[in-house]
Coordinates of C-alpha atoms and ligand atoms in Angstrom, one line a residue:
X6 CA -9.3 -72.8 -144.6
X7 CA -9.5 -70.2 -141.7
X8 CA -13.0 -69.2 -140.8
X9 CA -13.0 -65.7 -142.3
X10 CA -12.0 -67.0 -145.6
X11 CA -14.1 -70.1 -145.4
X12 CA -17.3 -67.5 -144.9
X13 CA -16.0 -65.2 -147.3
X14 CA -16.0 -68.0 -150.0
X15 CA -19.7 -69.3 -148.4
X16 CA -21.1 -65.7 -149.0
X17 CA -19.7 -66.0 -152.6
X18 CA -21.8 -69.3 -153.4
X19 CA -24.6 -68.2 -152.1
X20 CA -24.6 -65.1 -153.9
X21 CA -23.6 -66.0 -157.2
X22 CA -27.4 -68.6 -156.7
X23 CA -28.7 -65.3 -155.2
X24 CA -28.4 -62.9 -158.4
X25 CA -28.6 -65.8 -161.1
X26 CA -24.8 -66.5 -161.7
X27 CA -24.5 -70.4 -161.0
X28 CA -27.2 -72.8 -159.8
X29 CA -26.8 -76.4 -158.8
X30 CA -27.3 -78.5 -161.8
X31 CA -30.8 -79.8 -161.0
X32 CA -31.8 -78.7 -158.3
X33 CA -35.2 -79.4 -158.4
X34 CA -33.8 -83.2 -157.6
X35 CA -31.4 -81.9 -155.3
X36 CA -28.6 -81.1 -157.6
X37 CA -25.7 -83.4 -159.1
X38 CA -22.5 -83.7 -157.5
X39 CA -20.0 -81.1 -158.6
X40 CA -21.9 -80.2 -161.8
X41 CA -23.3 -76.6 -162.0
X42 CA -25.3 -74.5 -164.3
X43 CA -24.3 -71.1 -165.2
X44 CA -28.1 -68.2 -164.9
X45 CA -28.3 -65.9 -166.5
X46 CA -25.9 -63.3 -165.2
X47 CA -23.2 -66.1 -164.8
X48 CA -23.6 -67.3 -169.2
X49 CA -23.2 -63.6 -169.8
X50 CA -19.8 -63.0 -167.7
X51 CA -19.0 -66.7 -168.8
X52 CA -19.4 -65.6 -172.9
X53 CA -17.2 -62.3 -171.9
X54 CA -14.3 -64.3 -170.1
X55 CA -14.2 -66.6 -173.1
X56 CA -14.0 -63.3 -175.7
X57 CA -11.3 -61.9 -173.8
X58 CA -9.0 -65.4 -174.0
X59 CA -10.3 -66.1 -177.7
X60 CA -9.4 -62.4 -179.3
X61 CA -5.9 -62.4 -177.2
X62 CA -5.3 -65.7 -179.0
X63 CA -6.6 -65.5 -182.7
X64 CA -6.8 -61.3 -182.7
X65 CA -3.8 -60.5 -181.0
X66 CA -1.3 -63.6 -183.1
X67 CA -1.9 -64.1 -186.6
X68 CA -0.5 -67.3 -186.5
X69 CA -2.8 -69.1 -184.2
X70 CA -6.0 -70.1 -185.5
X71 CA -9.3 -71.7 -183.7
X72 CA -11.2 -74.8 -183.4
X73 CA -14.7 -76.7 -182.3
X74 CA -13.6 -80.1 -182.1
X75 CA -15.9 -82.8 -181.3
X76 CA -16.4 -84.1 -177.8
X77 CA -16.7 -87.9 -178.4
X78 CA -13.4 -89.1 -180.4
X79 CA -12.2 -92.5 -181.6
X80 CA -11.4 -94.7 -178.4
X81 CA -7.7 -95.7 -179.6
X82 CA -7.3 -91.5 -179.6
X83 CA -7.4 -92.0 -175.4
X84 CA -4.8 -95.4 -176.0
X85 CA -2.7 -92.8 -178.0
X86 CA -2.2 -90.2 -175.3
X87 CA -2.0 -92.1 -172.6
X88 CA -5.2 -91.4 -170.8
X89 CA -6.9 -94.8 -170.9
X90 CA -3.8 -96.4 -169.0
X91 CA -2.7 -93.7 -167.1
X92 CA -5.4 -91.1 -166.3
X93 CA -5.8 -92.2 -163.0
X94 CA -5.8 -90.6 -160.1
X95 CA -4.8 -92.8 -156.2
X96 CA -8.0 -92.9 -153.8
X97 CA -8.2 -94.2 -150.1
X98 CA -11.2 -94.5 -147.7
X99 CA -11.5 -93.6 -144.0
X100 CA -13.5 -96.9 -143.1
X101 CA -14.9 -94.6 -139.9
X102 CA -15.9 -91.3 -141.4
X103 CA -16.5 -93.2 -144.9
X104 CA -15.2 -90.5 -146.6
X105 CA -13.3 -90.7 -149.7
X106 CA -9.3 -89.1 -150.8
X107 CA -6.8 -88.5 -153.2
X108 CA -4.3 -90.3 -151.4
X109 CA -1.5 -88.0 -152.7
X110 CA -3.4 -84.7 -152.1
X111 CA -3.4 -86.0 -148.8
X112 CA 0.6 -86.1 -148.6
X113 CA 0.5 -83.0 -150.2
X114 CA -1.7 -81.6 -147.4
X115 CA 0.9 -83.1 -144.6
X116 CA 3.8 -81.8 -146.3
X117 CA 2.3 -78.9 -146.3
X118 CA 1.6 -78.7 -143.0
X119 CA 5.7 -79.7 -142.2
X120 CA 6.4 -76.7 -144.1
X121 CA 3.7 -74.7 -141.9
X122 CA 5.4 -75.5 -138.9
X123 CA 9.5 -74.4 -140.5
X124 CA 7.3 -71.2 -141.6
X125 CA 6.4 -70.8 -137.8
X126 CA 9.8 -71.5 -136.4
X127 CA 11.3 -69.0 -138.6
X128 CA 8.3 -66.4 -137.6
X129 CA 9.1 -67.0 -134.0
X130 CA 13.1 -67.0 -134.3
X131 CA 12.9 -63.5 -136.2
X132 CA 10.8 -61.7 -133.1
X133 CA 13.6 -62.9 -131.2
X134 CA 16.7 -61.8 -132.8
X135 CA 17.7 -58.6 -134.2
X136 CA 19.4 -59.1 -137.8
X137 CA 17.4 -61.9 -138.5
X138 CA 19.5 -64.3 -140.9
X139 CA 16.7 -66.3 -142.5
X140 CA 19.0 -68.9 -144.6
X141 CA 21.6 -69.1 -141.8
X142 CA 18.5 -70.1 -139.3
X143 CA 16.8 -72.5 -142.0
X144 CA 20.1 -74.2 -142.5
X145 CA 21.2 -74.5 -138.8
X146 CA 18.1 -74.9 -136.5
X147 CA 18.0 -78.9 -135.5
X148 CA 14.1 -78.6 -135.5
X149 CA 13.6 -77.0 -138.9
X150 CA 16.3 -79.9 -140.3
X151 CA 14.6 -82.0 -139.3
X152 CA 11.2 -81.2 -140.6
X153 CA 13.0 -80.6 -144.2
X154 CA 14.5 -84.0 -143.9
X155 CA 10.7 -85.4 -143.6
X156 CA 9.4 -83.0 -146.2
X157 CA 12.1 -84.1 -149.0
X158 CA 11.7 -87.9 -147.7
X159 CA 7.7 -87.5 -148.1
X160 CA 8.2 -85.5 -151.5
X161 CA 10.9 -88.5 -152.8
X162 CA 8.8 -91.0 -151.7
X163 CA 5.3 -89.6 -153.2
X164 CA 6.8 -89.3 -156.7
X165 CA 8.6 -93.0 -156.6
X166 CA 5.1 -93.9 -156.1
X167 CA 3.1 -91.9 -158.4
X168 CA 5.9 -92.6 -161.1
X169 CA 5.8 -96.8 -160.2
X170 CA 2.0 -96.5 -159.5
X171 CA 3.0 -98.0 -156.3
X172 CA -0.1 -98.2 -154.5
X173 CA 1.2 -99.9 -151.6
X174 CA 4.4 -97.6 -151.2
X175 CA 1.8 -95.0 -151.3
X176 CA -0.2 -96.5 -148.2
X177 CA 2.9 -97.0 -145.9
X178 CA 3.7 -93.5 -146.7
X179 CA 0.5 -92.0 -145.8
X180 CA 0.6 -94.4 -142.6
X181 CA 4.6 -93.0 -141.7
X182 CA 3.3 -89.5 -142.1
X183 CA 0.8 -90.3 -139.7
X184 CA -2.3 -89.0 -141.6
X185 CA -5.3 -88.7 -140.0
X186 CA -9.3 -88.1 -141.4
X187 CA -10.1 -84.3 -141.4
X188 CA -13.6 -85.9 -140.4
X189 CA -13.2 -88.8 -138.1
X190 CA -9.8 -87.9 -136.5
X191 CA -8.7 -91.6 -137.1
X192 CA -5.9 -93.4 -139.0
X193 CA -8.4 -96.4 -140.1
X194 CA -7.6 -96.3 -144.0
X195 CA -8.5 -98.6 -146.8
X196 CA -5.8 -100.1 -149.1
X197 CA -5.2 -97.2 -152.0
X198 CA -6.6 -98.1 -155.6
X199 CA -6.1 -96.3 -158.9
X200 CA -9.1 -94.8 -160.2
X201 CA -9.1 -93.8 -163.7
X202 CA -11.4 -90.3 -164.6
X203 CA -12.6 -90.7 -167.9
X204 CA -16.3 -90.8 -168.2
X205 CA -17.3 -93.8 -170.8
X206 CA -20.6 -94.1 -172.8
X207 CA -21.6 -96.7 -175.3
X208 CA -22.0 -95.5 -179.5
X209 CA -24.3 -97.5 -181.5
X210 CA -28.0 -98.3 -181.5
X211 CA -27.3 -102.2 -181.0
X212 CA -25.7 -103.6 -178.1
X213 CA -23.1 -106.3 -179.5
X214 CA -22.2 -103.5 -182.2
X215 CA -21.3 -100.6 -179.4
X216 CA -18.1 -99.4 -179.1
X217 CA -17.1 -97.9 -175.8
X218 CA -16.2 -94.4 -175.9
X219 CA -15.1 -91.7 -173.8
X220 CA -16.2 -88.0 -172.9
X221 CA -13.0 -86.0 -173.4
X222 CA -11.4 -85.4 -170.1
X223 CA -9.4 -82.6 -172.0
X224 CA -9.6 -80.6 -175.2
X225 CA -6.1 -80.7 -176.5
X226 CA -6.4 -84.0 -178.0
X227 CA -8.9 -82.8 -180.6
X228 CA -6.4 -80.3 -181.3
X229 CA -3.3 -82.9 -181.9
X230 CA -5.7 -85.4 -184.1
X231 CA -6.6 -82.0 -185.9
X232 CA -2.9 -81.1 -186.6
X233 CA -2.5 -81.8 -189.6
X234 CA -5.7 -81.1 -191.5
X235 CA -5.5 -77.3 -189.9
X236 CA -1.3 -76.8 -191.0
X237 CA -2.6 -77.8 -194.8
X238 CA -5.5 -76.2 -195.0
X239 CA -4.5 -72.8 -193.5
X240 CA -0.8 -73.2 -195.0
X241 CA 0.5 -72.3 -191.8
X242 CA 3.9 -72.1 -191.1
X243 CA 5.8 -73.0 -188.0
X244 CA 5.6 -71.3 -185.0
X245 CA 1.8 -71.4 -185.2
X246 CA -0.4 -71.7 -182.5
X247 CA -3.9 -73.9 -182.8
X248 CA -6.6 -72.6 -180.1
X249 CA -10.4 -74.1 -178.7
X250 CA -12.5 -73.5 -176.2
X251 CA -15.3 -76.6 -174.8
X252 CA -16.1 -79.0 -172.6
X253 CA -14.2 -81.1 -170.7
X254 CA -15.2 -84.5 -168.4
X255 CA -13.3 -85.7 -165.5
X256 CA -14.8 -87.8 -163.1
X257 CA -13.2 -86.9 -160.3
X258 CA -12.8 -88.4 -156.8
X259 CA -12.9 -85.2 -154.5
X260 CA -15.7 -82.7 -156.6
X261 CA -15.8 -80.3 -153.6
X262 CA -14.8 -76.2 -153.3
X263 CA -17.8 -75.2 -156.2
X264 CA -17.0 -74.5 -159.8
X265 CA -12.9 -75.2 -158.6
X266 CA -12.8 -78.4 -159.5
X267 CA -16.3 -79.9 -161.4
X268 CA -17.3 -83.0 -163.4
X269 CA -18.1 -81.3 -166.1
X270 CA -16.7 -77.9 -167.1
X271 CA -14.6 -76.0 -170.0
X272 CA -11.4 -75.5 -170.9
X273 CA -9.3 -72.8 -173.1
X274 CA -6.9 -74.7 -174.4
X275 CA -4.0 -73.3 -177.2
X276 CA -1.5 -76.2 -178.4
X277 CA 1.7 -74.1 -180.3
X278 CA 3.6 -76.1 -182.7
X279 CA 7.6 -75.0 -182.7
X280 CA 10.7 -76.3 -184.1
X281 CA 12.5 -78.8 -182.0
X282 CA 15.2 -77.1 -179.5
X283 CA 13.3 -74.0 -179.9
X284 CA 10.3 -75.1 -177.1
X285 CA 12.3 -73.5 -174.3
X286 CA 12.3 -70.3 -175.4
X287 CA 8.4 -70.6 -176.1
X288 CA 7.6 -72.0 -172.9
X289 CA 9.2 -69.1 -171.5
X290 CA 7.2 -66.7 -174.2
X291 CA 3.9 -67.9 -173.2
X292 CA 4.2 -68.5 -169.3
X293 CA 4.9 -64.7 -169.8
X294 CA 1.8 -63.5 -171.8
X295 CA -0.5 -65.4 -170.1
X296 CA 0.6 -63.6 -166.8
X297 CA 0.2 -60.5 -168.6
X298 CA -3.0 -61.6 -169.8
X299 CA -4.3 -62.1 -166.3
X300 CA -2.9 -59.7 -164.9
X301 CA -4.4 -56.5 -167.5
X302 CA -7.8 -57.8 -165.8
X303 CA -7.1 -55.6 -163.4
X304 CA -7.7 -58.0 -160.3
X305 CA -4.7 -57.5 -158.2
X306 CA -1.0 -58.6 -159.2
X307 CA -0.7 -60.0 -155.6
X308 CA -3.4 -62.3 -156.5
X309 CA -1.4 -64.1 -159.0
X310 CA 2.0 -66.6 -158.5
X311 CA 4.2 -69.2 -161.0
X312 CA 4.2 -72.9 -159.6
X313 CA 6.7 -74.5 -161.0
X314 CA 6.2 -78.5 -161.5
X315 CA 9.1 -80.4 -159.7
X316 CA 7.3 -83.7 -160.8
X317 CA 7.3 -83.5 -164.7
X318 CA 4.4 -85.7 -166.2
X319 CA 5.8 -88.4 -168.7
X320 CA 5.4 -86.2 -171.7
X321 CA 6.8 -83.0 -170.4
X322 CA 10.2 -81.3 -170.0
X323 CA 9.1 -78.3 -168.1
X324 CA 5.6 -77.1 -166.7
X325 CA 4.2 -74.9 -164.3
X326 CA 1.0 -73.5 -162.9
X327 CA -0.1 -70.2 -162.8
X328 CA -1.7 -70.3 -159.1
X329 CA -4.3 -67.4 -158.2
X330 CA -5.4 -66.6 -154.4
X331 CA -8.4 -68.0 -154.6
X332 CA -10.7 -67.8 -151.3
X333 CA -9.2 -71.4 -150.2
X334 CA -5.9 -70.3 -150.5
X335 CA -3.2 -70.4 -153.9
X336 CA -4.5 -72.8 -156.3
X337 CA -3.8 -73.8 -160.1
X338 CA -6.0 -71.6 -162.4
X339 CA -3.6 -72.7 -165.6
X340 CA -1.3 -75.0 -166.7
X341 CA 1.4 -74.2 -169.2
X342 CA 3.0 -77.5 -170.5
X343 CA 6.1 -78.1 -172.9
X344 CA 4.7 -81.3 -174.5
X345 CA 7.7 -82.3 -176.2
X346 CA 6.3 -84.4 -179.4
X347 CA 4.7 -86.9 -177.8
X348 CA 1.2 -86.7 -178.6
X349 CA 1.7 -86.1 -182.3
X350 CA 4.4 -89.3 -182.1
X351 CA 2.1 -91.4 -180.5
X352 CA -0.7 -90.5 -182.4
X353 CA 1.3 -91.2 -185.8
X354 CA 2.2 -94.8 -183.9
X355 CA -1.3 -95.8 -183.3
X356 CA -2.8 -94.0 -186.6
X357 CA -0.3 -95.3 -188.9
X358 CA -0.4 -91.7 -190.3
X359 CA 2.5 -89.4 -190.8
X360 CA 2.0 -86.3 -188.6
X361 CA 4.9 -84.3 -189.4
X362 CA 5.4 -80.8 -190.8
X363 CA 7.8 -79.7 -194.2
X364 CA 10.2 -77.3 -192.9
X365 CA 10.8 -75.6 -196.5
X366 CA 13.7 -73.8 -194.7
X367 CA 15.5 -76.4 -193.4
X368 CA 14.4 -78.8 -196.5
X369 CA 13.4 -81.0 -193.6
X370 CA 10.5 -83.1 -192.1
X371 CA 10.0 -83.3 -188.5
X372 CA 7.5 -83.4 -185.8
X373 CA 6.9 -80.8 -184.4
X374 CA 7.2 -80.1 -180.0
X375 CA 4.4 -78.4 -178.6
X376 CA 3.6 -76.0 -176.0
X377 CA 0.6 -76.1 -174.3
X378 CA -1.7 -73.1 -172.1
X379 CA -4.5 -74.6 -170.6
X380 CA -6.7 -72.5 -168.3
X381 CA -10.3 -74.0 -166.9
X382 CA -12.7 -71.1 -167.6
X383 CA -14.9 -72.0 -164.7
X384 CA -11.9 -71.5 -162.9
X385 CA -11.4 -68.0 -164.4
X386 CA -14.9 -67.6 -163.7
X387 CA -14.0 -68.4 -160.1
X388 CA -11.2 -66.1 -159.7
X389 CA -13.0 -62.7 -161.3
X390 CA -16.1 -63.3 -158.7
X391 CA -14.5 -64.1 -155.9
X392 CA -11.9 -61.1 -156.1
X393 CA -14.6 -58.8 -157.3
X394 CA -16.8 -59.8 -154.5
X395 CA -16.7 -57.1 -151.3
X396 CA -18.8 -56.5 -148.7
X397 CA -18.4 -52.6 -147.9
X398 CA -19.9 -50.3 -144.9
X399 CA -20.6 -47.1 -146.2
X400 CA -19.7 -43.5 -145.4
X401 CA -23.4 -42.7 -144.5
X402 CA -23.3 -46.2 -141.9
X403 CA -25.0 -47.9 -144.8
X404 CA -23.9 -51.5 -145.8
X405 CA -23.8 -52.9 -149.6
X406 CA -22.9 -55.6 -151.3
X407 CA -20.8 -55.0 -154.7
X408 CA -19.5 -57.2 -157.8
X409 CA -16.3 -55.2 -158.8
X410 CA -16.7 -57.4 -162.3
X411 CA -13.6 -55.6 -164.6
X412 CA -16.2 -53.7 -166.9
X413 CA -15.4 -55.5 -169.9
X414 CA -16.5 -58.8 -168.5
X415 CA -19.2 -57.7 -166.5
X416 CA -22.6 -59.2 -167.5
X417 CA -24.6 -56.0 -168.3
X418 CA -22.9 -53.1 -168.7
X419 CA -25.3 -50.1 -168.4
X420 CA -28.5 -50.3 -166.1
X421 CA -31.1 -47.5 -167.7
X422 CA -33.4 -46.2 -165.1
X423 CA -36.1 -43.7 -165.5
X424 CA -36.4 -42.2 -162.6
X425 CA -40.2 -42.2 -162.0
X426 CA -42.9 -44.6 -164.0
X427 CA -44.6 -41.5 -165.8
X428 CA -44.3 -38.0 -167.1
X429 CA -42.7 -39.6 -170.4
X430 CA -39.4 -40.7 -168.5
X431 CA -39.8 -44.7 -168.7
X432 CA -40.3 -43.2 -173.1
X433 CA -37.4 -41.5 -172.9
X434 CA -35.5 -44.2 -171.4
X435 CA -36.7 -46.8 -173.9
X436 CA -35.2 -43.8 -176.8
X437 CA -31.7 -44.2 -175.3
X438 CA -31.7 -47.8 -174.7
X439 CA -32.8 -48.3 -178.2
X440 CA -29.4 -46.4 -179.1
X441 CA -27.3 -48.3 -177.1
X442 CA -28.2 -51.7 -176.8
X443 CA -26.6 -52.5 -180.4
X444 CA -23.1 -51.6 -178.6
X445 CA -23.4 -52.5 -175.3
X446 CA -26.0 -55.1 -173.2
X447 CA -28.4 -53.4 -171.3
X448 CA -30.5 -53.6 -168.7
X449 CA -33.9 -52.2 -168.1
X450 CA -35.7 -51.1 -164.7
X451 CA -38.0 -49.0 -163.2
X452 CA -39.5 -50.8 -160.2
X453 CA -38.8 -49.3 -156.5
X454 CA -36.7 -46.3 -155.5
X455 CA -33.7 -45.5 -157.1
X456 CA -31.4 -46.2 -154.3
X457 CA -32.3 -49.6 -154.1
X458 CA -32.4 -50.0 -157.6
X459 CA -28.4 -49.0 -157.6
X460 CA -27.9 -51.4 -155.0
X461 CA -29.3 -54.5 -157.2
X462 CA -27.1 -53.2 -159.8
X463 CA -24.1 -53.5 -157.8
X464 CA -25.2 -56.9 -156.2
X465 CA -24.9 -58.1 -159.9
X466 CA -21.6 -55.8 -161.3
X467 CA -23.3 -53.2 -163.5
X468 CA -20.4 -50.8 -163.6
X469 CA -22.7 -47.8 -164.9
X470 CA -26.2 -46.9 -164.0
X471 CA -27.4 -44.3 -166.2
X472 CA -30.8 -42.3 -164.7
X473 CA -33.1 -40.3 -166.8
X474 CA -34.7 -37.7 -164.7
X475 CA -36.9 -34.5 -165.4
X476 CA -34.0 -32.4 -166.5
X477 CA -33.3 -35.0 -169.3
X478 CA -36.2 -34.4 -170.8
X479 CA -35.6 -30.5 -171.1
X480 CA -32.0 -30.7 -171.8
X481 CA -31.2 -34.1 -172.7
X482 CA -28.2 -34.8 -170.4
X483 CA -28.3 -37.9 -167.8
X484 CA -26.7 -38.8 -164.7
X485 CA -24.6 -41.4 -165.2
X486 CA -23.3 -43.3 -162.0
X487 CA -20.4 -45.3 -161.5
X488 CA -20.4 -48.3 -159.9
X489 CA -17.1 -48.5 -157.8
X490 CA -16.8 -44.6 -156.7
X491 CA -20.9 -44.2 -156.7
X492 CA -19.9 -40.7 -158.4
X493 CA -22.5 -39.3 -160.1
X494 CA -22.0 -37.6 -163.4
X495 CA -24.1 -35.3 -165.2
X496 CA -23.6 -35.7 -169.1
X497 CA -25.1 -35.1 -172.7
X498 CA -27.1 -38.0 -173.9
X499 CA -24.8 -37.7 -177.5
X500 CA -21.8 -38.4 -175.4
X501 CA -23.0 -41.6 -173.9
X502 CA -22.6 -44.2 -176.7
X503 CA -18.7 -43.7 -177.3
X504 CA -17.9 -42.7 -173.3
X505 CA -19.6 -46.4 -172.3
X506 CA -18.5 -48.3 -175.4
X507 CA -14.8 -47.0 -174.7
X508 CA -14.9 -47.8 -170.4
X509 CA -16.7 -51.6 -171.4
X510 CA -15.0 -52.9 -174.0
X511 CA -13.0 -56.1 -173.9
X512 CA -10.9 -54.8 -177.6
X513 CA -10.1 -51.6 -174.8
X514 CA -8.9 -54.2 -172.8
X515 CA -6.8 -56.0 -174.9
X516 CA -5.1 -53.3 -176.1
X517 CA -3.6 -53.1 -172.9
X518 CA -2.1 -56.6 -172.6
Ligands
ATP628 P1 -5.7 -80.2 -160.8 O1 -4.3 -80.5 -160.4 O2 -6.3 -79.1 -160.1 O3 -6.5 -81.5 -160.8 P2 -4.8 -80.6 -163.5 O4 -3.4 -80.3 -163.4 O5 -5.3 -82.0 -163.6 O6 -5.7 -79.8 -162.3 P3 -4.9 -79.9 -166.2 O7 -5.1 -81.2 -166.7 O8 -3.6 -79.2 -166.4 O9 -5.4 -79.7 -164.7 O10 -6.1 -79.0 -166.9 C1 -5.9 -77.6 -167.3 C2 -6.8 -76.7 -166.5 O11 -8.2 -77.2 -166.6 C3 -6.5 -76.5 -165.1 O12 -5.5 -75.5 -164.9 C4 -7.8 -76.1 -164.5 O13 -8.0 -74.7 -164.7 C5 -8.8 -76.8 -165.4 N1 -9.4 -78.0 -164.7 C6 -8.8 -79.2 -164.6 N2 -9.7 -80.0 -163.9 C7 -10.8 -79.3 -163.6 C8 -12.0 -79.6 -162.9 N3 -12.2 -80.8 -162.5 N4 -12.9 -78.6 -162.8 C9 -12.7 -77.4 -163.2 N5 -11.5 -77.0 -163.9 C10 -10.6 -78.0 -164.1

């Protein structure tokens, strides 16, 4: 990560402890590695982001419906989908800096940095020459051929030994690509082990009784096992989409860069049931509306980019990421999956139950393939703070820091501030907050000087400040002030309710979409 990035994204932790967004999970013993808690500022724009993703799925398509599933499931559900055999990811010590790896994330990194040096070749080459031909160069140059050779070589060679769980292949590669420790600058590595990342507990009071069981490392399966008990009872008819938001548990090897990648976090997680042959044209369908989706948040179309998956997983026959610029660079924020039917066919295999659907207009049964959005909402949490997060020097010489939260998602919406503790202002203020609190959440103040009172505000993302001064009391109008342009408007207190509600509300939002 360069330096200006890596303090930009330092600044953003510390903040978001700072104004009561996200706290190490017990702290008071020195936290617990990659777990977090969200404060009280970070629950509210946590509940918003999860609104906004819920309503688009059950509002906006009346054929997808929502579910809580449980988080503890029946062990042979993790057989069934593969995870208890296959959910593992390859680790590898440095035995100097004692510091642990995902042995292929550590490929990735040198491929990457292969592709880093074509990108600088090419830089250089067009300075020089005037009608810069970029495929001609890439094709011709001897040194760029020859980094491509060693990028598709690495790339063959990393996916024969994901594919074989060839842990030795795996070694020898990272040795031929001449890794090194980021920490220790040596190439002293350990052999590379699998290391599966399901959490497992124990269920029953006595010991010889308990059966081992897992904490979900994903959400969908409570969706598949749920299948057909939701098609029955909802009579719903193919396409139709099931959709649930909880927790998920992964106990993974690297749990560093904050909420990005945690031991425990949530998930937003819509499984759509279609016709076989027809999950092409709903992969495509949905890797569409979920760009739109995050894109009506307003945060910057630049900030958002497709991945597509070269390296399908076993059960997939297309997949791709939808990658936001987070501070440490491009990085999955979603997953959209076309499942094929293997979950429900392996789960009729090890349930012995039939999990197939009626088609009444093709008089036929058939199970169904299913295409999958998965999005981590601490990941979404991620990407709205850190893009709404700016440091900005003001006109006047002035410095503040804001939270440009989209309004819809931001964790109070109005701040009500009588301007002075007395003359009946703080009573008047209480009248109007007592109007609008039913609409919109609210925040009450009248400590320090109003300046510094905005300032807080906009530390947090309030996106309107609304101050009751002398005048309101003799005409009833307020000044209401907006967070971004720090325009202040004068305006009748009988306007307020609908001229908030309509600027902070996440239906406004979707409406857009
Ligand atoms: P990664 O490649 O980053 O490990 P993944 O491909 O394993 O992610 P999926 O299994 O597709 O992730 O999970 C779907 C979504 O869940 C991801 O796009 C991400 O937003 C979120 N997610 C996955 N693992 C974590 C984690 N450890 N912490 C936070 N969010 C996560």
């Amino acid at each position: 990560m360069a330096n200006q990035e890596d303090n930009l994204f330092k600044n953003v932790i510390s903040h978001a402890k700072e104004y009561g967004f996200i706290f190490p999970s017990s702290e008071i013993y020195d936290g617990l590695s990659a777990v977090y808690d969200y404060g009280q500022n970070g629950a509210e724009l946590k509940n918003n982001i999860k609104e906004y993703w819920w309503k688009f799925m059950t509002l906006l398509h009346d054929n997808i419906v929502g579910i809580d599933s449980a988080i503890f499931m029946h062990p042979t559900t993790w057989k069934a989908s593969g995870h208890v055999d296959a959910f593992n990811d390859p680790m590898i010590d440095n035995k100097d800096s004692k510091k642990r790896y995902r042995a292929d994330v550590l490929v990735e990194d040198a491929v990457a940095k292969l592709q880093d040096k074509i990108d600088k070749e090419v830089e250089k080459a067009a300075k020089r020459f005037e009608n810069f031909d970029r495929s001609m160069f890439v094709s011709t140059n001897a040194r760029v051929l020859e980094y491509q050779k060693k990028i598709d070589e690495a790339n063959e060679r990393l996916k024969a030994a994901m594919n074989n769980s060839d842990m030795a292949a795996m070694k020898q590669l990272i040795e031929d690509l001449e890794v090194t420790c980021p920490i220790s600058g040596t190439r002293n590595w350990t052999e590379v082990r699998q290391f599966n990342l399901m959490f497992s507990t124990e269920m029953g009071s006595v010991a010889e009784d308990a059966n081992k069981i897992y904490l979900r490392p994903e959400t969908a399966q409570g969706i598949f096992v749920n299948f057909l008990n939701v098609q029955k009872t909802g009579r719903m008819k193919i396409p139709f989409g099931i959709a649930q938001i909880g927790k998920a548990f992964r106990n993974e090897i690297v749990a560093r860069q904050f909420i990005f990648r945690m031991r425990e976090f949530e998930q937003m997680e819509m499984q759509f049931f279609v016709k076989p042959g027809e999950e092409m044209k709903w992969y495509e369908y949905w890797k569409e509306k979920r760009m739109q989706w995050h894109k009506t948040l307003g945060l910057g179309d630049g900030n958002y980019r497709y991945h597509d998956h070269l390296n399908l997983a076993h059960y997939a026959n297309a997949a791709c990421d939808i990658q936001f610029n987070f501070p440490m660079g491009f990085k999955e924020l979603e997953g959209i999956h076309s499942r094929t039917d293997f979950d429900l066919k392996s789960h009729e295999k090890f349930s012995g139950k039939k999990l197939q659907y009626f088609d009444t207009e093709d008089n036929q049964n058939y199970i169904p393939y299913v295409v999958e959005t998965s999005v981590g909402l601490d990941r979404m949490f991620l990407s709205v703070l850190s893009s709404s997060y700016k440091e900005e020097k003001l006109e006047d010489g002035s410095e503040r820091v804001v939270l440009r939260i989209p309004a819809p998602l931001a964790p109070n919406k109005v701040a009500i501030l009588p301007l002075t503790k007395k003359d009946g202002l703080p009573e008047k203020a209480m009248e109007i907050m007592n109007e609008l609190k039913f609409d919109l959440r609210c925040f009450y103040e009248e400590k320090d000087a109003i300046g510094k009172r905005y300032r807080r505000q906009d530390a947090i993302g309030t996106p309107y400040c609304i101050t009751i001064d002398h005048q309101t009391l003799q005409d009833n109008t307020v000044t209401v002030r907006d967070r971004d342009t720090m325009k202040q408007e004068r305006i009748a207190v009988c306007e307020l309710r609908l001229k908030l509600i309509d600027a902070c509300s996440i239906n406004n939002l979707l409406r857009r979409i």
